[in-house]
mmCIF file of C-alpha atoms and ligand atoms in Angstrom:
data_model
loop_
_atom_site.group_PDB
_atom_site.id
_atom_site.type_symbol
_atom_site.label_atom_id
_atom_site.label_comp_id
_atom_site.label_asym_id
_atom_site.label_seq_id
_atom_site.Cartn_x
_atom_site.Cartn_y
_atom_site.Cartn_z
ATOM 1 C CA MET A 3 101.232 55.856 89.490
ATOM 2 C CA SER A 4 97.624 55.871 88.327
ATOM 3 C CA LEU A 5 97.031 55.877 84.601
ATOM 4 C CA PHE A 6 94.980 59.068 84.901
ATOM 5 C CA LEU A 7 97.688 60.984 86.769
ATOM 6 C CA ALA A 8 100.404 59.694 84.427
ATOM 7 C CA ALA A 9 98.535 60.902 81.327
ATOM 8 C CA ALA A 10 97.580 64.171 83.036
ATOM 9 C CA ARG A 11 101.267 64.761 83.762
ATOM 10 C CA GLY A 12 102.098 64.344 80.103
ATOM 11 C CA GLN A 13 102.861 60.637 79.639
ATOM 12 C CA ASP A 14 101.803 59.050 76.381
ATOM 13 C CA THR A 15 100.303 56.041 78.188
ATOM 14 C CA PRO A 16 99.821 52.626 76.480
ATOM 15 C CA ARG A 17 96.093 52.837 77.164
ATOM 16 C CA ALA A 18 94.044 56.016 77.516
ATOM 17 C CA PRO A 19 92.622 56.578 81.001
ATOM 18 C CA VAL A 20 88.911 57.373 80.978
ATOM 19 C CA TRP A 21 86.413 59.308 83.072
ATOM 20 C CA ILE A 22 83.200 61.048 82.053
ATOM 21 C CA MET A 23 82.079 64.583 82.677
ATOM 22 C CA ARG A 24 78.966 64.504 84.885
ATOM 23 C CA GLN A 25 79.605 60.814 85.536
ATOM 24 C CA ALA A 26 77.601 61.107 88.774
ATOM 25 C CA GLY A 27 74.059 62.186 88.051
ATOM 26 C CA ARG A 28 70.636 61.621 86.708
ATOM 27 C CA TYR A 29 71.377 58.908 84.118
ATOM 28 C CA LEU A 30 72.108 56.588 87.094
ATOM 29 C CA GLY A 31 69.187 54.940 88.923
ATOM 30 C CA GLU A 32 71.133 54.952 92.190
ATOM 31 C CA TYR A 33 71.507 58.754 91.908
ATOM 32 C CA ARG A 34 67.815 59.238 91.078
ATOM 33 C CA ALA A 35 66.883 57.145 94.141
ATOM 34 C CA LEU A 36 68.754 59.576 96.400
ATOM 35 C CA LYS A 37 67.374 62.557 94.477
ATOM 36 C CA GLU A 38 63.862 61.475 95.504
ATOM 37 C CA LYS A 39 64.760 61.933 99.150
ATOM 38 C CA TYR A 40 67.018 64.973 99.106
ATOM 39 C CA THR A 41 67.270 68.298 97.314
ATOM 40 C CA PHE A 42 70.326 68.992 95.172
ATOM 41 C CA TRP A 43 71.805 71.342 97.785
ATOM 42 C CA GLU A 44 71.234 68.740 100.518
ATOM 43 C CA MET A 45 73.142 66.209 98.448
ATOM 44 C CA CYS A 46 76.007 68.660 97.940
ATOM 45 C CA ARG A 47 76.120 69.834 101.546
ATOM 46 C CA THR A 48 75.996 66.457 103.305
ATOM 47 C CA PRO A 49 79.509 65.030 103.063
ATOM 48 C CA GLU A 50 78.346 61.390 103.314
ATOM 49 C CA LEU A 51 75.883 61.897 100.439
ATOM 50 C CA ALA A 52 78.330 63.841 98.267
ATOM 51 C CA ALA A 53 80.938 61.110 98.829
ATOM 52 C CA GLU A 54 78.456 58.318 98.110
ATOM 53 C CA ILE A 55 77.294 59.967 94.856
ATOM 54 C CA THR A 56 80.899 60.606 93.767
ATOM 55 C CA LEU A 57 81.678 56.912 94.198
ATOM 56 C CA GLN A 58 78.508 55.513 92.547
ATOM 57 C CA PRO A 59 79.862 55.576 88.974
ATOM 58 C CA ILE A 60 83.268 54.292 90.114
ATOM 59 C CA ARG A 61 81.661 51.239 91.719
ATOM 60 C CA ARG A 62 79.442 50.572 88.740
ATOM 61 C CA PHE A 63 81.870 51.195 85.870
ATOM 62 C CA GLY A 64 85.403 51.525 87.279
ATOM 63 C CA MET A 65 86.455 54.822 85.679
ATOM 64 C CA ASP A 66 90.142 55.790 86.069
ATOM 65 C CA ALA A 67 89.296 58.931 88.042
ATOM 66 C CA ALA A 68 86.498 60.151 90.280
ATOM 67 C CA ILE A 69 85.184 63.709 90.128
ATOM 68 C CA LEU A 70 83.867 65.335 93.235
ATOM 69 C CA PHE A 71 80.086 65.559 93.324
ATOM 70 C CA GLN A 72 79.337 69.279 93.712
ATOM 71 C CA ASP A 73 78.396 72.068 91.337
ATOM 72 C CA ILE A 74 80.324 75.058 90.033
ATOM 73 C CA MET A 75 77.822 77.121 92.105
ATOM 74 C CA THR A 76 78.903 75.468 95.388
ATOM 75 C CA PRO A 77 81.217 78.260 96.639
ATOM 76 C CA LEU A 78 78.880 81.148 95.687
ATOM 77 C CA PRO A 79 76.199 81.298 98.442
ATOM 78 C CA PRO A 80 78.680 82.489 101.130
ATOM 79 C CA MET A 81 79.407 85.497 98.870
ATOM 80 C CA GLY A 82 75.816 86.555 99.545
ATOM 81 C CA LEU A 83 74.153 84.947 96.517
ATOM 82 C CA ASP A 84 70.874 83.058 96.767
ATOM 83 C CA ILE A 85 70.818 80.155 94.281
ATOM 84 C CA ASP A 86 68.187 77.541 93.570
ATOM 85 C CA PHE A 87 68.383 74.550 91.182
ATOM 86 C CA THR A 88 65.421 73.910 88.849
ATOM 87 C CA PRO A 89 67.434 71.794 87.795
ATOM 88 C CA GLY A 90 69.752 74.435 86.280
ATOM 89 C CA PRO A 91 70.935 77.186 88.635
ATOM 90 C CA VAL A 92 68.651 80.212 89.156
ATOM 91 C CA PHE A 93 69.810 83.334 90.999
ATOM 92 C CA LYS A 94 67.206 85.105 93.107
ATOM 93 C CA THR A 95 68.808 88.491 92.383
ATOM 94 C CA PRO A 96 71.172 88.744 89.404
ATOM 95 C CA VAL A 97 74.170 91.020 90.007
ATOM 96 C CA ARG A 98 74.371 93.844 87.443
ATOM 97 C CA SER A 99 75.529 97.005 89.214
ATOM 98 C CA ALA A 100 78.765 98.230 90.774
ATOM 99 C CA ASP A 101 76.915 98.433 94.088
ATOM 100 C CA ALA A 102 75.811 94.829 93.934
ATOM 101 C CA VAL A 103 79.372 93.688 93.123
ATOM 102 C CA GLU A 104 80.710 95.815 95.966
ATOM 103 C CA LYS A 105 78.394 94.014 98.393
ATOM 104 C CA LEU A 106 79.649 90.539 97.436
ATOM 105 C CA VAL A 107 81.824 89.030 100.144
ATOM 106 C CA VAL A 108 84.985 87.018 99.486
ATOM 107 C CA PRO A 109 84.682 84.575 102.381
ATOM 108 C CA ASP A 110 87.589 83.178 104.385
ATOM 109 C CA VAL A 111 88.548 79.695 103.277
ATOM 110 C CA GLU A 112 86.869 77.990 106.253
ATOM 111 C CA ASP A 113 83.582 79.721 105.451
ATOM 112 C CA ILE A 114 83.426 78.787 101.764
ATOM 113 C CA ALA A 115 82.249 75.178 101.870
ATOM 114 C CA PRO A 116 83.691 73.183 104.785
ATOM 115 C CA TYR A 117 81.477 70.219 103.845
ATOM 116 C CA VAL A 118 83.471 69.876 100.619
ATOM 117 C CA ALA A 119 86.714 69.264 102.516
ATOM 118 C CA GLU A 120 84.953 66.644 104.602
ATOM 119 C CA ALA A 121 83.473 64.946 101.516
ATOM 120 C CA ILE A 122 86.945 64.854 99.936
ATOM 121 C CA ARG A 123 88.407 63.134 103.002
ATOM 122 C CA LEU A 124 85.611 60.531 102.950
ATOM 123 C CA ILE A 125 86.109 59.885 99.215
ATOM 124 C CA ARG A 126 89.880 59.562 99.542
ATOM 125 C CA ALA A 127 89.455 56.976 102.287
ATOM 126 C CA GLU A 128 87.396 54.783 99.933
ATOM 127 C CA SER A 129 88.244 55.572 96.337
ATOM 128 C CA PRO A 130 90.508 53.190 94.412
ATOM 129 C CA VAL A 131 91.197 55.926 91.836
ATOM 130 C CA PRO A 132 92.406 59.554 91.997
ATOM 131 C CA LEU A 133 89.926 62.273 92.863
ATOM 132 C CA ILE A 134 89.496 65.346 90.660
ATOM 133 C CA GLY A 135 88.341 68.506 92.423
ATOM 134 C CA PHE A 136 86.885 71.346 90.383
ATOM 135 C CA GLY A 137 85.545 74.852 90.188
ATOM 136 C CA GLY A 138 83.953 77.184 87.682
ATOM 137 C CA ALA A 139 86.236 79.649 85.897
ATOM 138 C CA PRO A 140 85.559 83.290 86.864
ATOM 139 C CA LEU A 141 84.106 84.258 83.466
ATOM 140 C CA THR A 142 81.696 81.301 83.495
ATOM 141 C CA LEU A 143 80.636 81.956 87.105
ATOM 142 C CA ALA A 144 80.117 85.630 86.243
ATOM 143 C CA THR A 145 77.994 84.578 83.255
ATOM 144 C CA TYR A 146 75.461 82.938 85.581
ATOM 145 C CA ILE A 147 75.689 85.583 88.315
ATOM 146 C CA VAL A 148 74.954 88.447 85.905
ATOM 147 C CA GLN A 149 72.505 86.647 83.619
ATOM 148 C CA GLY A 150 70.708 85.155 86.641
ATOM 149 C CA GLY A 151 70.620 81.594 85.292
ATOM 150 C CA GLY A 152 70.977 79.567 82.119
ATOM 151 C CA SER A 153 70.121 81.266 78.814
ATOM 152 C CA LYS A 154 70.239 80.617 75.094
ATOM 153 C CA ASP A 155 72.706 83.376 74.237
ATOM 154 C CA TYR A 156 73.559 85.079 77.568
ATOM 155 C CA ASP A 157 72.572 88.446 76.096
ATOM 156 C CA GLU A 158 72.495 90.268 79.456
ATOM 157 C CA PHE A 159 75.994 89.133 80.300
ATOM 158 C CA ARG A 160 77.457 89.982 76.904
ATOM 159 C CA GLN A 161 75.925 93.473 77.130
ATOM 160 C CA PHE A 162 77.223 93.856 80.669
ATOM 161 C CA LEU A 163 80.833 93.208 79.597
ATOM 162 C CA ARG A 164 80.440 96.144 77.155
ATOM 163 C CA TYR A 165 78.521 98.709 79.211
ATOM 164 C CA ALA A 166 80.179 98.002 82.546
ATOM 165 C CA PRO A 167 83.670 96.599 81.909
ATOM 166 C CA GLU A 168 85.052 97.983 85.166
ATOM 167 C CA THR A 169 82.272 96.414 87.195
ATOM 168 C CA ALA A 170 82.870 93.170 85.314
ATOM 169 C CA HIS A 171 86.556 93.268 86.272
ATOM 170 C CA ALA A 172 85.661 93.964 89.914
ATOM 171 C CA LEU A 173 83.370 90.910 89.881
ATOM 172 C CA LEU A 174 85.971 88.705 88.148
ATOM 173 C CA GLU A 175 88.581 89.849 90.654
ATOM 174 C CA LYS A 176 86.410 88.660 93.572
ATOM 175 C CA LEU A 177 85.606 85.376 91.836
ATOM 176 C CA THR A 178 89.303 84.764 91.170
ATOM 177 C CA GLU A 179 90.223 85.214 94.817
ATOM 178 C CA LEU A 180 87.312 82.983 95.859
ATOM 179 C CA SER A 181 88.344 80.289 93.355
ATOM 180 C CA ILE A 182 91.955 80.291 94.507
ATOM 181 C CA ARG A 183 90.895 79.798 98.139
ATOM 182 C CA TYR A 184 88.308 77.173 97.253
ATOM 183 C CA LEU A 185 90.575 75.115 94.964
ATOM 184 C CA LYS A 186 93.492 75.240 97.409
ATOM 185 C CA MET A 187 91.129 74.003 100.074
ATOM 186 C CA GLN A 188 90.177 71.041 97.864
ATOM 187 C CA LEU A 189 93.830 70.188 97.205
ATOM 188 C CA ASP A 190 94.706 70.528 100.892
ATOM 189 C CA ALA A 191 91.849 68.156 101.733
ATOM 190 C CA GLY A 192 93.191 65.538 99.306
ATOM 191 C CA ALA A 193 91.981 66.225 95.758
ATOM 192 C CA GLN A 194 94.692 64.928 93.379
ATOM 193 C CA ALA A 195 93.895 67.094 90.335
ATOM 194 C CA VAL A 196 91.607 70.050 89.615
ATOM 195 C CA GLN A 197 89.535 70.966 86.603
ATOM 196 C CA LEU A 198 88.492 74.536 85.877
ATOM 197 C CA PHE A 199 85.173 74.577 83.984
ATOM 198 C CA ASP A 200 84.960 77.533 81.609
ATOM 199 C CA SER A 201 81.793 76.236 79.979
ATOM 200 C CA TRP A 202 80.744 79.557 78.468
ATOM 201 C CA ALA A 203 84.112 80.993 77.401
ATOM 202 C CA GLY A 204 83.393 79.935 73.818
ATOM 203 C CA LEU A 205 80.630 82.556 73.560
ATOM 204 C CA HIS A 206 83.232 85.271 73.269
ATOM 205 C CA ASP A 207 85.767 86.338 70.676
ATOM 206 C CA ALA A 208 89.496 86.028 71.372
ATOM 207 C CA ARG A 209 89.856 89.713 72.270
ATOM 208 C CA THR A 210 87.143 89.477 74.917
ATOM 209 C CA TYR A 211 88.679 86.235 76.207
ATOM 210 C CA ARG A 212 92.089 87.924 76.470
ATOM 211 C CA GLU A 213 90.615 90.732 78.530
ATOM 212 C CA PHE A 214 88.045 88.996 80.745
ATOM 213 C CA ALA A 215 89.138 85.353 81.042
ATOM 214 C CA LYS A 216 92.783 84.649 80.342
ATOM 215 C CA PRO A 217 94.403 86.781 83.088
ATOM 216 C CA TYR A 218 92.060 85.396 85.758
ATOM 217 C CA ASN A 219 92.417 81.753 84.678
ATOM 218 C CA THR A 220 96.183 82.240 84.571
ATOM 219 C CA ARG A 221 96.221 83.615 88.114
ATOM 220 C CA ILE A 222 94.209 80.690 89.434
ATOM 221 C CA PHE A 223 96.428 78.083 87.780
ATOM 222 C CA GLU A 224 99.589 79.875 88.911
ATOM 223 C CA ALA A 225 98.323 79.963 92.494
ATOM 224 C CA LEU A 226 98.022 76.158 92.373
ATOM 225 C CA ALA A 227 101.416 75.532 90.780
ATOM 226 C CA ASP A 228 103.103 74.404 94.008
ATOM 227 C CA TYR A 229 100.751 71.480 94.502
ATOM 228 C CA ASP A 230 101.881 68.371 92.739
ATOM 229 C CA ALA A 231 98.446 68.115 91.116
ATOM 230 C CA PRO A 232 97.625 68.297 87.412
ATOM 231 C CA ARG A 233 95.501 71.275 86.384
ATOM 232 C CA LEU A 234 92.775 70.640 83.803
ATOM 233 C CA TYR A 235 90.852 73.215 81.795
ATOM 234 C CA ILE A 236 87.742 73.019 79.651
ATOM 235 C CA ALA A 237 86.199 75.665 77.437
ATOM 236 C CA VAL A 238 83.365 74.403 75.245
ATOM 237 C CA ASP A 239 83.043 75.330 71.547
ATOM 238 C CA ALA A 240 86.314 77.222 71.808
ATOM 239 C CA LEU A 241 88.457 76.305 68.801
ATOM 240 C CA HIS A 242 88.760 80.039 68.054
ATOM 241 C CA LEU A 243 90.309 80.534 71.525
ATOM 242 C CA TYR A 244 92.992 77.837 71.438
ATOM 243 C CA SER A 245 95.653 80.365 70.421
ATOM 244 C CA GLU A 246 95.044 81.932 73.877
ATOM 245 C CA ILE A 247 94.295 78.739 75.805
ATOM 246 C CA LYS A 248 97.645 77.260 74.735
ATOM 247 C CA ASP A 249 99.356 79.775 77.075
ATOM 248 C CA LEU A 250 97.400 78.815 80.217
ATOM 249 C CA PRO A 251 99.623 77.251 82.891
ATOM 250 C CA CYS A 252 97.700 73.980 82.984
ATOM 251 C CA GLU A 253 98.660 70.446 82.020
ATOM 252 C CA VAL A 254 95.433 69.240 80.390
ATOM 253 C CA VAL A 255 92.941 70.836 78.001
ATOM 254 C CA SER A 256 89.556 69.195 77.511
ATOM 255 C CA VAL A 257 88.282 69.446 73.947
ATOM 256 C CA ASP A 258 84.626 69.398 72.878
ATOM 257 C CA TRP A 259 83.384 67.072 70.133
ATOM 258 C CA ARG A 260 83.290 69.575 67.275
ATOM 259 C CA VAL A 261 86.954 69.180 66.258
ATOM 260 C CA PRO A 262 89.068 66.006 65.963
ATOM 261 C CA LEU A 263 91.796 65.724 68.607
ATOM 262 C CA SER A 264 94.340 65.245 65.821
ATOM 263 C CA GLN A 265 93.489 68.722 64.528
ATOM 264 C CA VAL A 266 93.745 70.276 67.994
ATOM 265 C CA ARG A 267 97.020 68.553 68.976
ATOM 266 C CA PRO A 268 99.351 70.972 67.097
ATOM 267 C CA LEU A 269 97.438 73.979 68.467
ATOM 268 C CA LEU A 270 98.133 73.013 72.097
ATOM 269 C CA PRO A 271 101.800 71.994 72.229
ATOM 270 C CA GLY A 272 102.849 70.287 75.452
ATOM 271 C CA LYS A 273 99.296 69.774 76.714
ATOM 272 C CA THR A 274 97.591 66.488 77.426
ATOM 273 C CA LEU A 275 94.349 66.364 75.435
ATOM 274 C CA GLN A 276 91.149 65.208 77.073
ATOM 275 C CA GLY A 277 87.969 64.263 75.249
ATOM 276 C CA ASN A 278 86.112 64.267 73.005
ATOM 277 C CA LEU A 279 83.277 61.886 72.120
ATOM 278 C CA ASP A 280 79.985 63.606 71.329
ATOM 279 C CA PRO A 281 77.741 62.815 74.355
ATOM 280 C CA ALA A 282 74.877 62.153 71.902
ATOM 281 C CA VAL A 283 76.772 59.123 70.531
ATOM 282 C CA LEU A 284 75.929 57.352 73.803
ATOM 283 C CA LEU A 285 72.270 57.481 72.736
ATOM 284 C CA ALA A 286 73.072 55.447 69.589
ATOM 285 C CA PRO A 287 73.260 51.621 69.253
ATOM 286 C CA GLU A 288 76.231 49.773 70.790
ATOM 287 C CA GLY A 289 78.055 49.290 67.502
ATOM 288 C CA VAL A 290 78.021 53.034 66.867
ATOM 289 C CA VAL A 291 79.350 53.720 70.369
ATOM 290 C CA ARG A 292 82.259 51.313 69.740
ATOM 291 C CA ALA A 293 83.089 52.673 66.296
ATOM 292 C CA GLU A 294 82.907 56.329 67.334
ATOM 293 C CA ALA A 295 84.937 55.743 70.511
ATOM 294 C CA GLU A 296 87.619 53.974 68.474
ATOM 295 C CA ARG A 297 87.713 56.879 66.060
ATOM 296 C CA VAL A 298 88.285 59.296 68.951
ATOM 297 C CA LEU A 299 90.969 56.986 70.353
ATOM 298 C CA ARG A 300 92.773 56.920 67.005
ATOM 299 C CA GLU A 301 92.551 60.695 66.688
ATOM 300 C CA GLY A 302 94.042 60.947 70.184
ATOM 301 C CA LEU A 303 97.238 59.082 69.239
ATOM 302 C CA GLY A 304 100.547 60.887 68.967
ATOM 303 C CA GLY A 305 100.537 62.472 72.425
ATOM 304 C CA PRO A 306 99.033 62.076 75.886
ATOM 305 C CA HIS A 307 95.264 61.467 75.838
ATOM 306 C CA ILE A 308 92.635 61.148 78.558
ATOM 307 C CA PHE A 309 89.427 59.765 77.093
ATOM 308 C CA ASN A 310 86.264 61.667 78.018
ATOM 309 C CA LEU A 311 83.141 63.036 76.401
ATOM 310 C CA GLY A 312 83.245 66.421 74.700
ATOM 311 C CA HIS A 313 80.835 67.720 77.368
ATOM 312 C CA GLY A 314 78.626 66.280 80.140
ATOM 313 C CA ILE A 315 76.807 62.973 79.749
ATOM 314 C CA MET A 316 73.115 63.348 78.859
ATOM 315 C CA ARG A 317 70.525 62.345 81.415
ATOM 316 C CA GLN A 318 68.682 59.990 79.003
ATOM 317 C CA THR A 319 71.846 57.880 78.510
ATOM 318 C CA ASP A 320 71.449 54.140 79.114
ATOM 319 C CA PRO A 321 74.139 53.117 81.640
ATOM 320 C CA GLU A 322 74.723 49.962 79.553
ATOM 321 C CA ARG A 323 76.175 52.189 76.808
ATOM 322 C CA VAL A 324 78.641 53.611 79.323
ATOM 323 C CA LYS A 325 79.785 50.044 80.026
ATOM 324 C CA VAL A 326 80.370 49.453 76.319
ATOM 325 C CA LEU A 327 82.261 52.722 76.064
ATOM 326 C CA LEU A 328 84.583 51.879 78.951
ATOM 327 C CA GLU A 329 85.251 48.387 77.560
ATOM 328 C CA THR A 330 86.149 49.895 74.203
ATOM 329 C CA VAL A 331 88.604 52.353 75.738
ATOM 330 C CA ARG A 332 90.178 49.676 77.961
ATOM 331 C CA HIS A 333 90.731 47.315 75.057
ATOM 332 C CA PHE A 334 92.311 49.915 72.813
ATOM 333 C CA ASP A 335 96.066 49.365 72.788
ATOM 334 C CA ARG A 336 97.553 52.736 71.842
ATOM 335 C CA THR A 337 101.046 51.388 71.150
ATOM 336 C CA GLN A 338 99.753 48.784 68.727
ATOM 337 C CA ALA A 339 97.325 51.223 67.110
ATOM 338 C CA LEU A 340 100.163 53.646 66.497
ATOM 339 C CA GLU A 341 102.173 50.932 64.732
ATOM 340 C CA ILE A 342 99.201 50.082 62.541
ATOM 341 C CA GLU A 343 98.761 53.756 61.653
ATOM 342 C CA ARG A 344 102.430 53.953 60.647
ATOM 343 C CA VAL A 345 102.240 51.002 58.246
HETATM 344 O O1 CP3 B 10 80.828 65.654 86.717
HETATM 345 C C1 CP3 B 10 80.346 65.190 87.775
HETATM 346 O O2 CP3 B 10 79.910 64.029 87.861
HETATM 347 C C2 CP3 B 10 80.390 66.042 89.021
HETATM 348 C C3 CP3 B 10 79.273 66.849 89.278
HETATM 349 C C4 CP3 B 10 79.003 68.155 88.564
HETATM 350 C C5 CP3 B 10 77.711 68.739 88.601
HETATM 351 N N1 CP3 B 10 77.790 69.961 88.006
HETATM 352 C C6 CP3 B 10 76.514 68.133 89.238
HETATM 353 C C7 CP3 B 10 75.178 68.586 88.838
HETATM 354 C C8 CP3 B 10 79.841 69.021 87.869
HETATM 355 C C9 CP3 B 10 81.311 68.874 87.493
HETATM 356 C C10 CP3 B 10 79.057 70.162 87.522
HETATM 357 C C11 CP3 B 10 79.612 71.330 86.833
HETATM 358 C C12 CP3 B 10 78.710 72.339 86.265
HETATM 359 N N2 CP3 B 10 77.512 72.785 86.752
HETATM 360 C C13 CP3 B 10 79.002 73.089 85.108
HETATM 361 C C14 CP3 B 10 80.273 72.975 84.302
HETATM 362 C C15 CP3 B 10 80.223 71.835 83.388
HETATM 363 C C16 CP3 B 10 79.337 72.003 82.209
HETATM 364 O O3 CP3 B 10 78.387 71.240 82.096
HETATM 365 O O4 CP3 B 10 79.638 72.883 81.374
HETATM 366 C C17 CP3 B 10 77.937 73.971 84.883
HETATM 367 C C18 CP3 B 10 77.811 74.944 83.728
HETATM 368 C C19 CP3 B 10 77.009 73.774 85.933
HETATM 369 C C20 CP3 B 10 75.730 74.518 86.162
HETATM 370 C C21 CP3 B 10 74.587 73.589 86.263
HETATM 371 N N3 CP3 B 10 74.286 72.841 87.374
HETATM 372 C C22 CP3 B 10 73.620 73.290 85.276
HETATM 373 C C23 CP3 B 10 73.576 73.914 83.894
HETATM 374 C C24 CP3 B 10 72.735 72.344 85.839
HETATM 375 C C25 CP3 B 10 71.556 71.708 85.179
HETATM 376 C C26 CP3 B 10 72.144 70.544 84.437
HETATM 377 C C27 CP3 B 10 71.180 69.539 83.903
HETATM 378 O O5 CP3 B 10 71.701 68.428 83.704
HETATM 379 O O6 CP3 B 10 70.013 69.835 83.673
HETATM 380 C C28 CP3 B 10 73.184 72.060 87.142
HETATM 381 C C29 CP3 B 10 72.602 71.098 88.095
HETATM 382 C C30 CP3 B 10 73.407 69.885 88.344
HETATM 383 N N4 CP3 B 10 74.753 69.874 88.632
HETATM 384 C C31 CP3 B 10 72.926 68.544 88.367
HETATM 385 C C32 CP3 B 10 74.026 67.714 88.692
HETATM 386 C C33 CP3 B 10 74.021 66.239 88.894
HETATM 387 C C34 CP3 B 10 71.462 68.114 88.145
HETATM 388 C C35 CP3 B 10 70.716 68.315 89.426
HETATM 389 C C36 CP3 B 10 69.586 67.339 89.575
HETATM 390 O O7 CP3 B 10 69.848 66.166 89.835
HETATM 391 O O8 CP3 B 10 68.422 67.757 89.435
#
């Protein structure tokens, strides 16, 4: 079995598998070359391009898993939403009323993003490593849909949850159904694991998370339980939510860089931990990259660990640093390191 799948299923592997959030993207010259010719949506919607971009980092660095090249916004246009990338997502008309939510369509599975299924088949035919599919968690998708794009503090969305909680639930309900169809489609097409990105969950307190995120995330993960595919979850800056996140029916929780994995381990019993190097470390000299990666690897001992960054790789990252990072992770013998720690 692949090292990634073994660790994702809960094995304390002798070496930590490694992949990198946003491993396909603008820090790679080969991605930027394609970006000159095509728009972001064209790259997502052309299966050959999406497959090629997914495989670029695998060819160059040999990560232990590939992640589908798409965006969390991919399944939203067929709902009736008009989205542009500049480069962050911008919604032509933010959704803020019960009427607007009512008008959103939950498309049939074959109308969501058929090009994604095709891209997955192309990737599976070529990839030497498992493929991770993904989607945005309902609360995080709703954050963008209501706010209308990226924001410093998502003030509109946080107000909206308070002045229109019923409308918020109606929106989350539709996004949950959409996500279940979309993620099942990815698994049926050949994705071997799925990650739910709840990038903005950490904005909220635990009570708000319990009401507006946890039940929907739980439903999505439960709907995928019959596939033999590990379920991964990430909420960023969410230490205050781990007492809720520990209950999610998923196998892996991705941890951001703010807390050592060793501190998080007891809070998430039975979960594989993924993470959690600060992406900014990759902007530092090689020696710093090695030392910091080894620190994360040591903090990840004592349970299953998938090495990753604490959030997406930064676009100004020198790909040579990524090489150093992967070498460091590959050379780190977890069994031996554990013995040294015990002495
Ligand atoms: O990880 C990968 O390699 C797969 C590809 C991937 C993209 N977006 C491609 C992308 C994944 C997994 C995502 C997820 C995503 N998209 C999230 C969740 C993860 C996270 O970062 O919290 C979110 C919140 C988005 C929304 C989004 N899309 C933003 C904020 C941006 C701008 C990002 C930036 O780097 O400025 C995008 C655009 C986007 N998605 C790009 C890529 C490669 C850049 C587009 C370009 O090349 O101009």
